[in-house]
Short mmCIF file of C-alpha atoms in Angstrom, two decimals:
data_model
loop_
_atom_site.label_atom_id
_atom_site.label_comp_id
_atom_site.label_asym_id
_atom_site.label_seq_id
_atom_site.Cartn_x
_atom_site.Cartn_y
_atom_site.Cartn_z
CA MET A 1147 -0.28 -0.02 -0.08
CA PRO A 1148 1.21 3.42 -0.71
CA ILE A 1149 2.06 5.59 1.98
CA ASN A 1150 0.37 9.18 1.94
CA LEU A 1151 0.91 12.28 4.39
CA ALA A 1152 -2.56 13.53 5.25
CA THR A 1153 -3.09 17.08 3.81
CA THR A 1154 -3.25 18.08 7.44
CA THR A 1155 -0.11 17.02 8.40
CA LEU A 1156 1.33 18.73 5.54
CA ASP A 1157 -0.57 22.17 6.43
CA TRP A 1158 0.61 21.86 9.97
CA ALA A 1159 4.52 21.26 8.34
CA LEU A 1160 4.47 24.27 6.50
CA LYS A 1161 3.45 26.40 9.34
CA HIS A 1162 5.85 25.13 11.44
CA ILE A 1163 8.34 25.45 8.83
CA GLU A 1164 6.99 29.27 8.35
CA LEU A 1165 7.01 30.23 12.21
CA LEU A 1166 10.33 28.58 12.80
CA GLY A 1167 11.96 28.05 9.89
CA ASP A 1168 13.16 25.01 7.96
CA THR A 1169 16.63 24.72 10.40
CA ASP A 1170 17.63 26.58 13.60
CA ILE A 1171 20.66 27.40 11.72
CA PHE A 1172 20.46 28.49 8.00
CA SER A 1173 18.05 31.26 6.35
CA MET A 1174 14.84 30.43 5.49
CA PRO A 1175 14.73 29.65 1.56
CA PHE A 1176 12.92 31.39 -0.58
CA GLU A 1177 11.34 28.87 -2.13
CA PHE A 1178 8.72 28.65 0.55
CA GLN A 1179 7.22 31.81 -0.19
CA ALA A 1180 6.38 30.21 -3.82
CA ILE A 1181 5.64 26.88 -2.05
CA ARG A 1182 3.00 28.49 -0.04
CA TYR A 1183 1.70 30.76 -2.84
CA PHE A 1184 0.52 27.56 -4.66
CA TRP A 1185 -0.38 25.97 -1.44
CA THR A 1186 -3.52 25.90 -2.25
CA ARG A 1187 -4.35 27.24 -5.79
CA ARG A 1188 -3.16 26.90 -9.00
CA PRO A 1189 -1.60 30.01 -10.49
CA PRO A 1190 -3.23 32.63 -12.92
CA GLY A 1191 -0.75 32.67 -15.79
CA GLY A 1192 2.97 32.03 -16.41
CA ILE A 1193 4.02 28.52 -17.49
CA LYS A 1194 0.81 27.02 -16.10
CA GLN A 1195 2.50 25.06 -13.42
CA ARG A 1196 0.49 21.90 -12.88
CA VAL A 1197 0.34 21.37 -9.38
CA VAL A 1198 -1.49 22.51 -6.39
CA PHE A 1199 1.18 21.75 -3.61
CA GLN A 1200 -0.86 20.34 -0.72
CA ASP A 1201 -2.65 18.30 -3.18
CA TRP A 1202 0.12 17.30 -5.23
CA LEU A 1203 2.60 16.25 -2.10
CA SER A 1204 -0.07 14.38 -0.30
CA SER A 1205 -0.78 12.35 -3.20
CA GLN A 1206 2.90 11.31 -3.27
CA ASP A 1207 3.77 7.62 -2.32
CA LEU A 1208 6.28 8.33 0.38
CA LEU A 1209 7.79 4.39 -0.45
CA SER A 1210 8.84 5.57 -4.03
CA TRP A 1211 9.85 9.25 -2.84
CA THR A 1212 13.41 10.11 -3.71
CA PRO A 1213 14.98 12.55 -1.57
CA ARG A 1214 16.46 15.53 -3.41
CA THR A 1215 19.63 17.29 -3.21
CA PRO A 1216 20.23 19.19 0.29
CA ARG A 1217 23.11 21.06 0.95
CA ARG A 1218 25.57 20.87 3.90
CA CYS A 1219 28.16 23.23 5.32
CA LEU A 1220 30.02 24.01 8.31
CA SER A 1221 28.35 26.41 11.29
CA PRO A 1222 29.97 27.69 14.27
CA LYS A 1223 29.18 25.95 17.40
CA HIS A 1224 30.72 28.02 19.71
CA GLN A 1225 33.62 30.89 19.38
CA PHE A 1226 36.01 28.12 18.37
CA GLY A 1227 34.18 25.07 17.59
CA PHE A 1228 32.35 23.73 14.46
CA ARG A 1229 29.55 21.52 13.20
CA ALA A 1230 28.53 20.10 9.59
CA SER A 1231 25.00 21.40 9.33
CA THR A 1232 22.53 20.23 6.92
CA GLN A 1233 19.52 22.17 4.90
CA LEU A 1234 17.40 20.07 3.52
CA ASP A 1235 15.45 20.52 -0.27
CA PRO A 1236 12.66 22.28 1.07
CA LEU A 1237 10.00 19.64 -0.05
CA ASP A 1238 12.15 16.96 1.61
CA SER A 1239 11.85 19.51 4.45
CA LEU A 1240 7.81 19.53 4.63
CA LEU A 1241 7.77 15.54 4.14
CA TYR A 1242 10.40 15.08 6.81
CA THR A 1243 8.77 17.31 9.22
CA GLY A 1244 5.23 15.69 8.25
CA LEU A 1245 6.83 11.97 8.72
CA ILE A 1246 7.85 13.10 12.22
CA TYR A 1247 4.80 14.62 13.37
CA GLU A 1248 2.82 11.81 12.57
CA LEU A 1249 4.98 9.46 14.35
CA GLY A 1250 5.53 11.98 17.14
CA TYR A 1251 3.32 10.95 19.77
CA ASP A 1252 4.28 7.19 19.15
CA LEU A 1253 7.82 8.34 19.71
CA GLU A 1254 6.99 10.50 22.75
CA ALA A 1255 5.42 7.73 24.38
CA VAL A 1256 8.50 5.42 24.61
CA ARG A 1257 10.52 8.32 26.05
CA VAL A 1258 11.18 8.26 29.82
CA SER A 1259 7.78 9.93 30.91
CA ALA A 1260 7.94 13.70 31.34
CA ALA A 1261 6.41 13.65 34.79
CA LYS A 1262 9.46 12.23 36.02
CA ASN A 1263 11.47 14.97 35.26
CA ILE A 1264 14.33 13.39 33.79
CA VAL A 1265 14.61 13.83 30.48
CA HIS A 1266 14.51 17.63 29.65
CA SER A 1267 14.86 17.88 25.90
CA TYR A 1268 12.44 18.49 23.51
CA ARG A 1269 9.18 16.78 24.34
CA PHE A 1270 7.04 16.34 21.38
CA ALA A 1271 3.71 18.58 22.47
CA PRO A 1272 2.84 20.36 18.90
CA ASP A 1273 0.17 23.13 18.82
CA ALA A 1274 -2.20 24.63 16.17
CA HIS A 1275 0.49 27.57 15.80
CA GLY A 1276 3.33 24.96 14.40
CA ARG A 1277 5.46 24.48 17.70
CA MET A 1278 6.73 21.06 18.01
CA PHE A 1279 8.23 20.84 21.40
CA ASP A 1280 6.66 21.72 24.63
CA ALA A 1281 8.73 25.33 26.02
CA SER A 1282 8.15 24.38 29.63
CA PHE A 1283 11.05 21.73 29.15
CA GLY A 1284 14.64 23.05 27.73
CA PHE A 1285 18.25 23.25 29.70
CA ASP A 1286 17.04 26.16 32.07
CA SER A 1287 14.72 22.70 33.27
CA PHE A 1288 17.37 20.69 33.18
CA ARG A 1289 19.53 23.00 34.91
CA ARG A 1290 17.39 23.52 37.88
CA ARG A 1291 16.35 20.03 38.27
CA SER A 1292 20.05 19.37 38.71
CA ILE A 1293 20.46 21.99 41.28
CA GLU A 1294 17.65 20.48 43.49
CA LEU A 1295 19.20 17.01 43.22
CA ALA A 1296 22.60 18.09 44.20
CA GLU A 1297 20.82 20.28 46.98
CA ALA A 1298 19.33 17.27 47.80
CA ASN A 1299 22.34 15.53 48.67
CA LYS A 1300 25.10 18.10 49.28
CA GLU A 1301 27.32 14.94 50.59
CA GLY A 1302 27.01 13.13 47.30
CA TRP A 1303 29.13 13.27 44.30
CA ILE A 1304 27.93 14.19 40.40
CA VAL A 1305 29.13 12.50 37.19
CA THR A 1306 29.04 15.08 34.33
CA ALA A 1307 29.07 13.51 30.75
CA ASP A 1308 28.47 15.05 27.34
CA ILE A 1309 28.29 12.66 24.09
CA ALA A 1310 30.89 13.47 21.20
CA ASP A 1311 29.62 14.43 18.28
CA PHE A 1312 25.80 12.98 18.89
CA TYR A 1313 23.97 13.51 15.90
CA PRO A 1314 26.66 12.62 13.41
CA ARG A 1315 27.50 9.76 15.22
CA ILE A 1316 24.03 7.98 15.37
CA TYR A 1317 23.88 4.72 14.23
CA SER A 1318 21.13 3.74 11.73
CA HIS A 1319 20.45 0.26 12.64
CA PRO A 1320 19.81 0.93 16.59
CA LEU A 1321 17.60 3.94 15.51
CA GLU A 1322 15.60 1.85 13.10
CA ASN A 1323 14.82 -0.69 15.81
CA ALA A 1324 14.02 1.96 18.46
CA LEU A 1325 11.28 3.17 16.05
CA HIS A 1326 10.16 0.12 14.94
CA ASP A 1327 9.40 -0.99 18.85
CA ALA A 1328 8.05 2.92 19.06
CA THR A 1329 5.07 2.39 16.39
CA THR A 1330 3.11 0.31 14.21
CA LYS A 1331 3.75 2.62 11.85
CA THR A 1332 6.00 0.22 9.99
CA ASP A 1333 5.74 2.27 6.77
CA HIS A 1334 6.40 5.40 8.14
CA VAL A 1335 9.62 4.17 9.77
CA ASN A 1336 10.91 2.12 6.14
CA VAL A 1337 10.20 5.46 4.34
CA LEU A 1338 12.59 7.56 7.23
CA LYS A 1339 15.13 4.83 6.63
CA THR A 1340 15.47 5.35 2.97
CA MET A 1341 15.23 8.90 3.21
CA LEU A 1342 18.05 9.26 5.88
CA SER A 1343 20.25 6.67 4.08
CA LYS A 1344 19.98 8.19 0.88
CA LEU A 1345 20.36 11.68 2.50
CA ASN A 1346 24.01 10.01 3.89
CA HIS A 1347 24.98 8.74 0.80
CA SER A 1348 24.54 5.30 2.28
CA VAL A 1349 26.83 5.62 5.06
CA SER A 1350 25.09 4.01 8.04
CA TYR A 1351 25.28 6.79 10.64
CA GLY A 1352 24.20 10.54 11.57
CA ILE A 1353 20.95 12.34 11.29
CA PRO A 1354 20.58 15.90 9.42
CA VAL A 1355 22.12 18.34 11.82
CA GLY A 1356 19.33 21.47 11.84
CA PRO A 1357 15.41 20.14 11.48
CA ALA A 1358 13.94 20.18 14.31
CA ALA A 1359 12.11 16.89 13.52
CA SER A 1360 15.72 15.86 13.78
CA ARG A 1361 15.70 16.11 17.72
CA LEU A 1362 13.12 13.75 18.08
CA LEU A 1363 14.71 11.33 16.48
CA ALA A 1364 17.90 11.62 18.65
CA GLU A 1365 15.49 11.56 21.50
CA VAL A 1366 14.30 8.06 20.60
CA ALA A 1367 17.16 6.80 20.07
CA ILE A 1368 19.05 7.64 23.30
CA ALA A 1369 15.78 6.72 25.06
CA ASP A 1370 17.35 3.35 25.73
CA VAL A 1371 20.00 5.02 27.62
CA ASP A 1372 17.67 6.55 29.95
CA ALA A 1373 16.05 3.49 30.96
CA ALA A 1374 19.18 1.25 31.32
CA LEU A 1375 20.11 4.19 34.09
CA MET A 1376 16.84 4.10 35.81
CA SER A 1377 17.21 0.05 35.83
CA GLU A 1378 20.63 0.45 37.43
CA GLY A 1379 19.00 2.85 40.01
CA PHE A 1380 20.82 5.97 39.57
CA ALA A 1381 19.48 9.02 39.59
CA HIS A 1382 19.95 11.01 36.44
CA THR A 1383 18.38 14.21 34.49
CA ARG A 1384 19.62 14.81 30.77
CA PHE A 1385 19.27 17.51 28.15
CA VAL A 1386 20.10 16.53 24.53
CA ASP A 1387 23.66 15.16 24.89
CA ASP A 1388 24.64 15.96 28.39
CA PHE A 1389 23.78 13.79 31.37
CA ARG A 1390 24.34 14.32 35.30
CA ILE A 1391 24.07 11.37 37.35
CA PHE A 1392 23.76 11.78 41.23
CA CYS A 1393 25.27 9.37 43.59
CA ASN A 1394 25.92 8.88 47.28
CA THR A 1395 30.00 8.20 47.08
CA GLU A 1396 32.87 9.15 44.64
CA ARG A 1397 32.98 5.31 44.10
CA ASP A 1398 29.34 4.96 42.85
CA ALA A 1399 30.20 7.85 40.62
CA TYR A 1400 33.25 5.98 38.94
CA SER A 1401 30.80 3.05 38.51
CA ALA A 1402 27.77 5.07 36.97
CA LEU A 1403 30.27 6.56 34.75
CA ALA A 1404 31.64 3.53 33.46
CA PHE A 1405 28.53 2.04 32.86
CA LEU A 1406 26.97 5.23 31.26
CA ALA A 1407 30.11 5.13 28.62
CA ASN A 1408 29.98 1.19 28.58
CA ALA A 1409 25.91 1.69 27.76
CA LEU A 1410 26.28 4.20 24.95
CA PHE A 1411 29.36 2.19 23.19
CA GLU A 1412 27.88 -1.31 23.47
CA HIS A 1413 24.37 0.33 22.41
CA HIS A 1414 24.86 2.82 19.95
CA GLY A 1415 28.72 3.07 19.30
CA LEU A 1416 28.92 6.48 21.16
CA THR A 1417 31.94 8.04 23.10
CA LEU A 1418 32.39 10.55 25.44
CA GLN A 1419 33.92 13.70 25.34
CA GLN A 1420 37.00 13.63 27.73
CA HIS A 1421 37.02 17.47 28.08
CA LYS A 1422 33.26 17.84 28.98
CA THR A 1423 33.10 14.73 31.31
CA PHE A 1424 34.30 14.60 35.02
CA ILE A 1425 33.37 13.90 38.67
CA GLU A 1426 33.13 16.25 41.51
CA THR A 1427 31.47 16.74 44.79
CA ALA A 1428 27.70 17.88 44.88
CA LYS A 1429 29.29 21.34 46.83
CA SER A 1430 31.70 21.71 43.97
CA PHE A 1431 28.93 21.45 41.49
CA LEU A 1432 26.57 23.71 43.38
CA ALA A 1433 29.55 26.22 43.75
CA THR A 1434 29.98 26.49 40.05
CA ASN A 1435 26.29 25.89 38.69
CA ALA A 1436 24.22 27.78 41.35
CA GLU A 1437 22.40 30.48 39.42
CA SER A 1438 24.59 33.17 38.22
CA GLU A 1439 23.68 36.81 38.84
CA ALA A 1440 23.50 36.28 34.67
CA ASP A 1441 20.86 33.62 34.94
CA LYS A 1442 18.76 35.30 37.33
CA GLU A 1443 18.77 38.06 35.17
CA ARG A 1444 17.92 36.58 32.06
CA LEU A 1445 15.33 34.42 34.16
CA SER A 1446 13.99 37.78 35.30
CA LEU A 1447 13.77 39.35 31.90
CA THR A 1448 12.10 36.96 30.20
CA GLU A 1449 9.33 36.83 33.21
CA LYS A 1450 8.86 40.44 32.98
CA PHE A 1451 8.77 40.03 29.01
CA GLN A 1452 6.13 37.82 29.20
CA ASN A 1453 4.22 39.46 31.51
CA ILE A 1454 4.07 42.67 29.31
CA LEU A 1455 3.15 40.66 26.64
CA ASP A 1456 0.06 39.15 28.94
CA LYS A 1457 -0.58 42.55 29.61
CA MET A 1458 -0.87 43.65 25.70
CA GLY A 1459 -3.19 40.44 24.76
CA ILE A 1460 -0.04 38.98 22.70
CA SER A 1461 0.74 35.08 22.91
CA SER A 1462 3.82 34.78 20.44
CA TRP A 1463 7.22 35.89 21.12
CA TYR A 1464 7.66 36.47 17.62
CA GLU A 1465 5.09 38.66 17.11
CA ASP A 1466 5.83 42.27 16.00
CA ILE A 1467 5.19 45.43 19.20
CA ASP A 1468 4.38 48.66 17.88
CA TYR A 1469 6.41 50.69 20.85
CA ASP A 1470 4.48 54.01 19.72
CA ASP A 1471 1.16 52.32 20.26
CA LEU A 1472 1.50 51.08 23.76
CA ASP A 1473 -0.08 52.75 26.65
CA PRO A 1474 2.52 54.88 28.63
CA GLU A 1475 2.51 52.21 31.59
CA LEU A 1476 3.59 49.29 29.27
CA GLN A 1477 6.23 51.92 27.71
CA LYS A 1478 7.79 52.38 30.87
CA ALA A 1479 7.78 48.85 31.88
CA ILE A 1480 9.58 47.98 28.34
CA ASP A 1481 12.00 50.83 29.47
CA ALA A 1482 12.85 49.38 32.40
CA LEU A 1483 14.70 46.27 31.06
CA ASN A 1484 17.24 48.26 29.56
CA LEU A 1485 18.18 46.15 27.16
CA LYS A 1486 20.62 48.30 25.21
CA GLU A 1487 22.21 48.54 28.71
CA ILE A 1488 22.64 44.86 29.25
CA LEU A 1489 24.37 44.44 25.66
CA GLU A 1490 26.80 47.01 26.69
CA GLU A 1491 27.46 44.81 30.02
CA GLN A 1492 27.63 41.53 28.08
CA ILE A 1493 30.35 43.82 25.52
CA ALA A 1494 32.47 45.06 28.23
CA ALA A 1495 32.87 42.09 30.57
CA VAL A 1496 36.11 40.16 30.74
CA GLY A 1497 35.53 36.77 29.00
CA THR A 1498 32.81 35.12 26.82
CA ILE A 1499 29.35 36.53 26.43
CA ASP A 1500 26.92 35.20 28.42
CA VAL A 1501 24.80 33.48 25.20
CA ALA A 1502 21.31 33.35 26.41
CA VAL A 1503 21.30 36.87 27.99
CA VAL A 1504 22.66 38.43 24.44
CA ARG A 1505 20.34 36.32 22.40
CA PHE A 1506 17.40 37.45 24.21
CA ALA A 1507 18.50 41.32 24.61
CA LEU A 1508 18.80 41.07 20.80
CA ARG A 1509 15.58 39.20 19.99
CA ARG A 1510 13.33 41.71 22.11
CA LEU A 1511 14.91 44.95 20.36
CA ALA A 1512 14.30 43.41 17.21
CA GLN A 1513 10.59 42.78 18.14
CA LEU A 1514 10.30 46.45 19.75
CA ASP A 1515 11.55 47.81 16.52
CA ASP A 1516 14.27 49.64 18.96
CA ASP A 1517 17.31 50.88 16.33
CA SER A 1518 19.46 51.84 19.48
CA ALA A 1519 21.79 49.52 19.37
CA THR A 1520 22.32 49.17 15.67
CA GLU A 1521 25.91 50.98 16.22
CA LEU A 1522 26.87 49.10 19.33
CA VAL A 1523 26.19 45.96 17.28
CA LEU A 1524 27.72 46.92 14.11
CA SER A 1525 31.03 47.89 15.88
CA ASN A 1526 31.14 44.85 17.90
CA MET A 1527 30.15 41.64 15.42
CA MET A 1528 33.42 39.82 16.21
CA ARG A 1529 32.70 40.15 20.03
CA LEU A 1530 28.73 38.63 19.25
CA TYR A 1531 30.89 36.05 17.21
CA PRO A 1532 28.62 33.50 19.05
CA VAL A 1533 25.50 35.41 18.80
CA PHE A 1534 26.28 36.67 15.14
CA THR A 1535 23.22 35.37 13.65
CA ASP A 1536 20.70 36.99 16.02
CA ALA A 1537 22.89 40.22 15.79
CA LEU A 1538 22.47 40.16 12.22
CA ILE A 1539 18.90 39.48 12.04
CA TYR A 1540 18.50 42.16 15.10
CA LEU A 1541 20.11 44.78 12.61
CA THR A 1542 18.09 43.99 9.56
CA ALA A 1543 14.77 43.34 11.34
CA ILE A 1544 14.01 46.85 12.16
CA ARG A 1545 11.32 48.50 10.61
CA SER A 1546 12.26 52.09 11.29
CA LEU A 1547 15.60 52.31 9.60
CA ASP A 1548 15.40 54.60 6.29
CA ALA A 1549 16.60 54.00 3.25
CA GLU A 1550 19.88 55.75 4.11
CA ASP A 1551 20.62 54.08 7.27
CA LYS A 1552 19.97 50.23 5.74
CA HIS A 1553 22.45 51.72 2.86
CA ALA A 1554 25.19 52.38 5.24
CA ILE A 1555 24.51 49.21 7.54
CA GLY A 1556 24.43 47.27 4.53
CA ARG A 1557 28.22 48.53 3.44
CA LYS A 1558 29.50 47.69 6.83
CA LEU A 1559 27.49 44.20 6.78
CA LEU A 1560 29.69 43.54 3.35
CA ASP A 1561 32.98 44.94 4.90
CA LEU A 1562 32.79 41.97 7.18
CA ILE A 1563 32.99 39.48 4.33
CA GLU A 1564 36.16 41.48 3.13
CA GLY A 1565 37.80 42.25 6.26
CA ASP A 1566 36.56 40.54 9.05
CA VAL A 1567 37.10 37.29 10.81
CA VAL A 1568 33.38 36.44 10.57
CA GLY A 1569 33.54 36.66 6.99
CA HIS A 1570 35.82 33.37 6.62
CA LEU A 1571 33.04 30.77 6.59
CA GLU A 1572 30.52 30.90 3.95
CA TYR A 1573 27.77 30.27 6.36
CA HIS A 1574 28.79 34.01 7.38
CA ARG A 1575 28.60 35.35 4.03
CA ALA A 1576 24.95 33.53 3.12
CA TRP A 1577 23.32 34.92 6.34
CA ILE A 1578 25.25 38.52 5.04
CA LEU A 1579 24.27 38.31 1.58
CA SER A 1580 20.06 37.48 2.53
CA THR A 1581 20.07 40.67 3.94
CA PHE A 1582 19.93 41.96 0.49
CA THR A 1583 17.74 39.41 -1.24
CA ASN A 1584 14.45 40.55 0.28
CA ASP A 1585 14.91 44.78 -0.12
CA ALA A 1586 17.09 46.95 -2.25
CA ASP A 1587 17.20 49.36 0.22
CA TRP A 1588 20.27 47.94 1.63
CA ASN A 1589 21.75 49.03 -1.78
CA ASN A 1590 25.23 48.25 -2.15
CA ALA A 1591 24.49 46.46 -5.55
CA ASP A 1592 27.98 47.79 -7.10
CA ARG A 1593 29.85 44.91 -4.80
CA PHE A 1594 28.01 41.91 -5.52
CA VAL A 1595 29.68 40.71 -8.94
CA PRO A 1596 32.70 41.11 -7.21
CA ILE A 1597 32.15 39.12 -4.56
CA TYR A 1598 30.14 36.28 -6.86
CA ASN A 1599 33.64 36.21 -8.67
CA LYS A 1600 35.56 35.88 -5.61
CA TYR A 1601 33.95 32.96 -3.88
CA ALA A 1602 32.89 29.84 -5.67
CA ASP A 1603 31.36 27.81 -2.89
CA PRO A 1604 27.56 27.22 -3.53
CA PHE A 1605 26.35 29.04 -0.24
CA THR A 1606 27.46 32.48 -1.16
CA ARG A 1607 26.83 32.56 -4.85
CA ARG A 1608 23.33 31.76 -4.26
CA GLU A 1609 22.76 34.48 -2.11
CA THR A 1610 24.50 36.74 -4.43
CA ILE A 1611 22.29 35.72 -7.39
CA LEU A 1612 19.35 36.31 -5.49
CA SER A 1613 20.91 40.05 -4.16
CA LEU A 1614 21.46 40.75 -7.94
CA GLY A 1615 18.03 40.02 -8.77
CA ARG A 1616 16.36 42.22 -5.78
CA ALA A 1617 19.14 44.70 -7.09
CA LYS A 1618 17.78 44.75 -10.94
CA LYS A 1619 21.25 43.89 -12.48
CA ALA A 1620 19.69 42.82 -15.20
CA GLU A 1621 22.96 42.78 -17.40
CA TRP A 1622 24.10 40.31 -15.42
CA PHE A 1623 21.21 38.00 -16.14
CA LYS A 1624 21.56 38.77 -19.67
CA THR A 1625 24.97 37.61 -20.02
CA ARG A 1626 24.72 34.34 -17.95
CA LYS A 1627 21.22 32.66 -19.20
CA ARG A 1628 22.92 30.09 -21.30
CA ASP A 1629 24.92 29.19 -18.09
CA PHE A 1630 21.58 28.12 -16.44
CA GLY A 1631 22.34 24.18 -17.15
CA ILE A 1632 25.28 24.11 -15.11
CA PHE A 1633 24.16 25.53 -11.86
CA GLU A 1634 23.41 23.05 -9.01
CA VAL A 1635 20.15 22.94 -8.10
CA TRP A 1636 19.95 25.47 -5.25
CA GLN A 1637 21.52 28.14 -7.82
CA ARG A 1638 19.68 27.05 -10.52
CA ARG A 1639 16.64 28.03 -8.32
CA ALA A 1640 18.03 31.19 -7.47
CA PHE A 1641 18.52 32.21 -10.62
CA LEU A 1642 15.57 31.42 -12.04
CA ALA A 1643 13.44 33.44 -9.38
CA ALA A 1644 15.99 36.42 -9.72
CA ALA A 1645 15.95 36.38 -13.20
CA SER A 1646 12.50 37.91 -13.22
CA ALA A 1647 14.63 41.20 -13.23
CA LEU A 1648 14.89 41.20 -16.61
CA PRO A 1649 12.89 43.81 -18.51
CA GLY A 1650 9.68 43.40 -20.25
CA ASP A 1651 8.54 39.85 -21.63
CA GLU A 1652 11.90 38.46 -21.94
CA PRO A 1653 11.54 36.54 -18.27
CA LYS A 1654 8.39 34.89 -19.56
CA HIS A 1655 9.83 34.27 -22.96
CA TRP A 1656 12.90 32.48 -21.43
CA TYR A 1657 11.05 30.66 -18.41
CA ARG A 1658 8.85 28.75 -21.71
CA SER A 1659 11.44 27.79 -23.42
CA LEU A 1660 12.64 26.28 -20.12
CA ALA A 1661 9.65 24.70 -19.21
CA PRO A 1662 10.58 20.83 -20.38
CA GLN A 1663 13.17 20.76 -18.12
CA LEU A 1664 11.91 21.97 -14.86
CA ASP A 1665 10.58 20.10 -11.97
CA GLU A 1666 7.48 20.93 -10.44
CA LEU A 1667 9.27 23.17 -7.65
CA GLU A 1668 11.07 24.93 -10.08
CA LYS A 1669 7.99 25.40 -12.16
CA ALA A 1670 6.22 27.15 -9.13
CA ILE A 1671 9.40 29.42 -8.55
CA VAL A 1672 8.95 30.46 -12.31
CA ASP A 1673 5.49 31.21 -11.84
CA TRP A 1674 5.62 32.54 -8.25
CA ALA A 1675 8.80 35.13 -9.78
CA LEU A 1676 6.28 36.13 -12.56
CA GLN A 1677 3.40 36.85 -10.09
CA ASN A 1678 6.34 38.87 -7.53
CA PRO A 1679 9.07 39.65 -9.92
CA PHE A 1680 12.07 40.57 -8.44
CA ALA A 1681 12.11 43.87 -10.47
#
């Protein structure tokens, strides 16, 4: 029998991606705009795209679906560390998310119950808005529970352990067994197995790093280790790849660590990171992990900001707020948060910044359309390296900037590509250039062609192509139409969309000449671009 995803599942998957992104690492692909545009309707003109995406995707037999080309690059994990991150093709992203959504409750049910307060990572609890996980569980709840357990036995010992390269090293066979044990939806599991195998080029380990759906797969894969620790009577708590085990004596702690290391290796071929794994007394743990002033400040900020949203009747932290429309009492409450001052203190502090505090401040400043910190952020991008994308999103999300301000900020952002450490990664270059793909007011169009010619990596080139289209550089597209066939697929789709900047009827005639060689997503992009031309 064929396996098809329900239209309600696909609707939720698209809503999830539109709300939270297809990954938490890369910028949102423009293709989702075309998909949404033709989600439930046919185009009025163009080359007559032949599918309504909702119907077409729900009619696909996933047992015979061939995953399309993903893209991968290094992204920063912290100041001096990197991870290989994956962005699925937009259609695969919808299907992958939908598959996990339909399996989600079965997968959640085989994990240690959330009520036991042990596992604090990614508890499946989808809502109507597209959120996948329960927001009450996370690193903060993991940390609070760890402190509670340490305080309950202050004479005890604590194991802190971290799995090395968790997602990239998850072996396929144990994961498949865990999935089959968790659900009777065997065909769904077989589809996932085929999809992961093809995405990994038949290598027998690893799940995509980036998509939210991968997090639930990782949790199911490691659930047997939680169960094994509990069966031996160990008190523990976990957040993703971070374990903490609470013991009465030092000897017990060494036994617990050995048991954990053996369970990880024997069941999954996983090992622990030596420099992040250690044993200490509960007193030592509490001295270094008790709530710091930065933690208290962040949690206090979070609570205060949520109270403000509640008073405004806003349920989403992602909804823009118009400060000028607020009553004086709410304006006073927001002013009291001192978000810019918090950023200044973090930037001036010795040592690394508190990522969570800085990220909170940047996101709330963007939400409030507060441009007071733009110069501070621009002048300290290297200091803000661990939150580079949050800083960039803040700079480009301010709605009150005029064209002159945008041009100046755009120039400084492009300077980062050429003259700053952050520009060494294609990941950062792509994020910087994505600024110019949606709004021509950022200007600096004279710098795009030199960047395209200098950097040959597909991430930089794709965003540069889109930026050239938004800048209406029709002459550039005229001279490169003949090269369309040699582009890799992500650049090819960018060129199709951006070539709508060609003058008059030239885009329509060129698109029609290409029609026989375009796939369904490319046809949608063409028709969407004709209705929403870059020019």
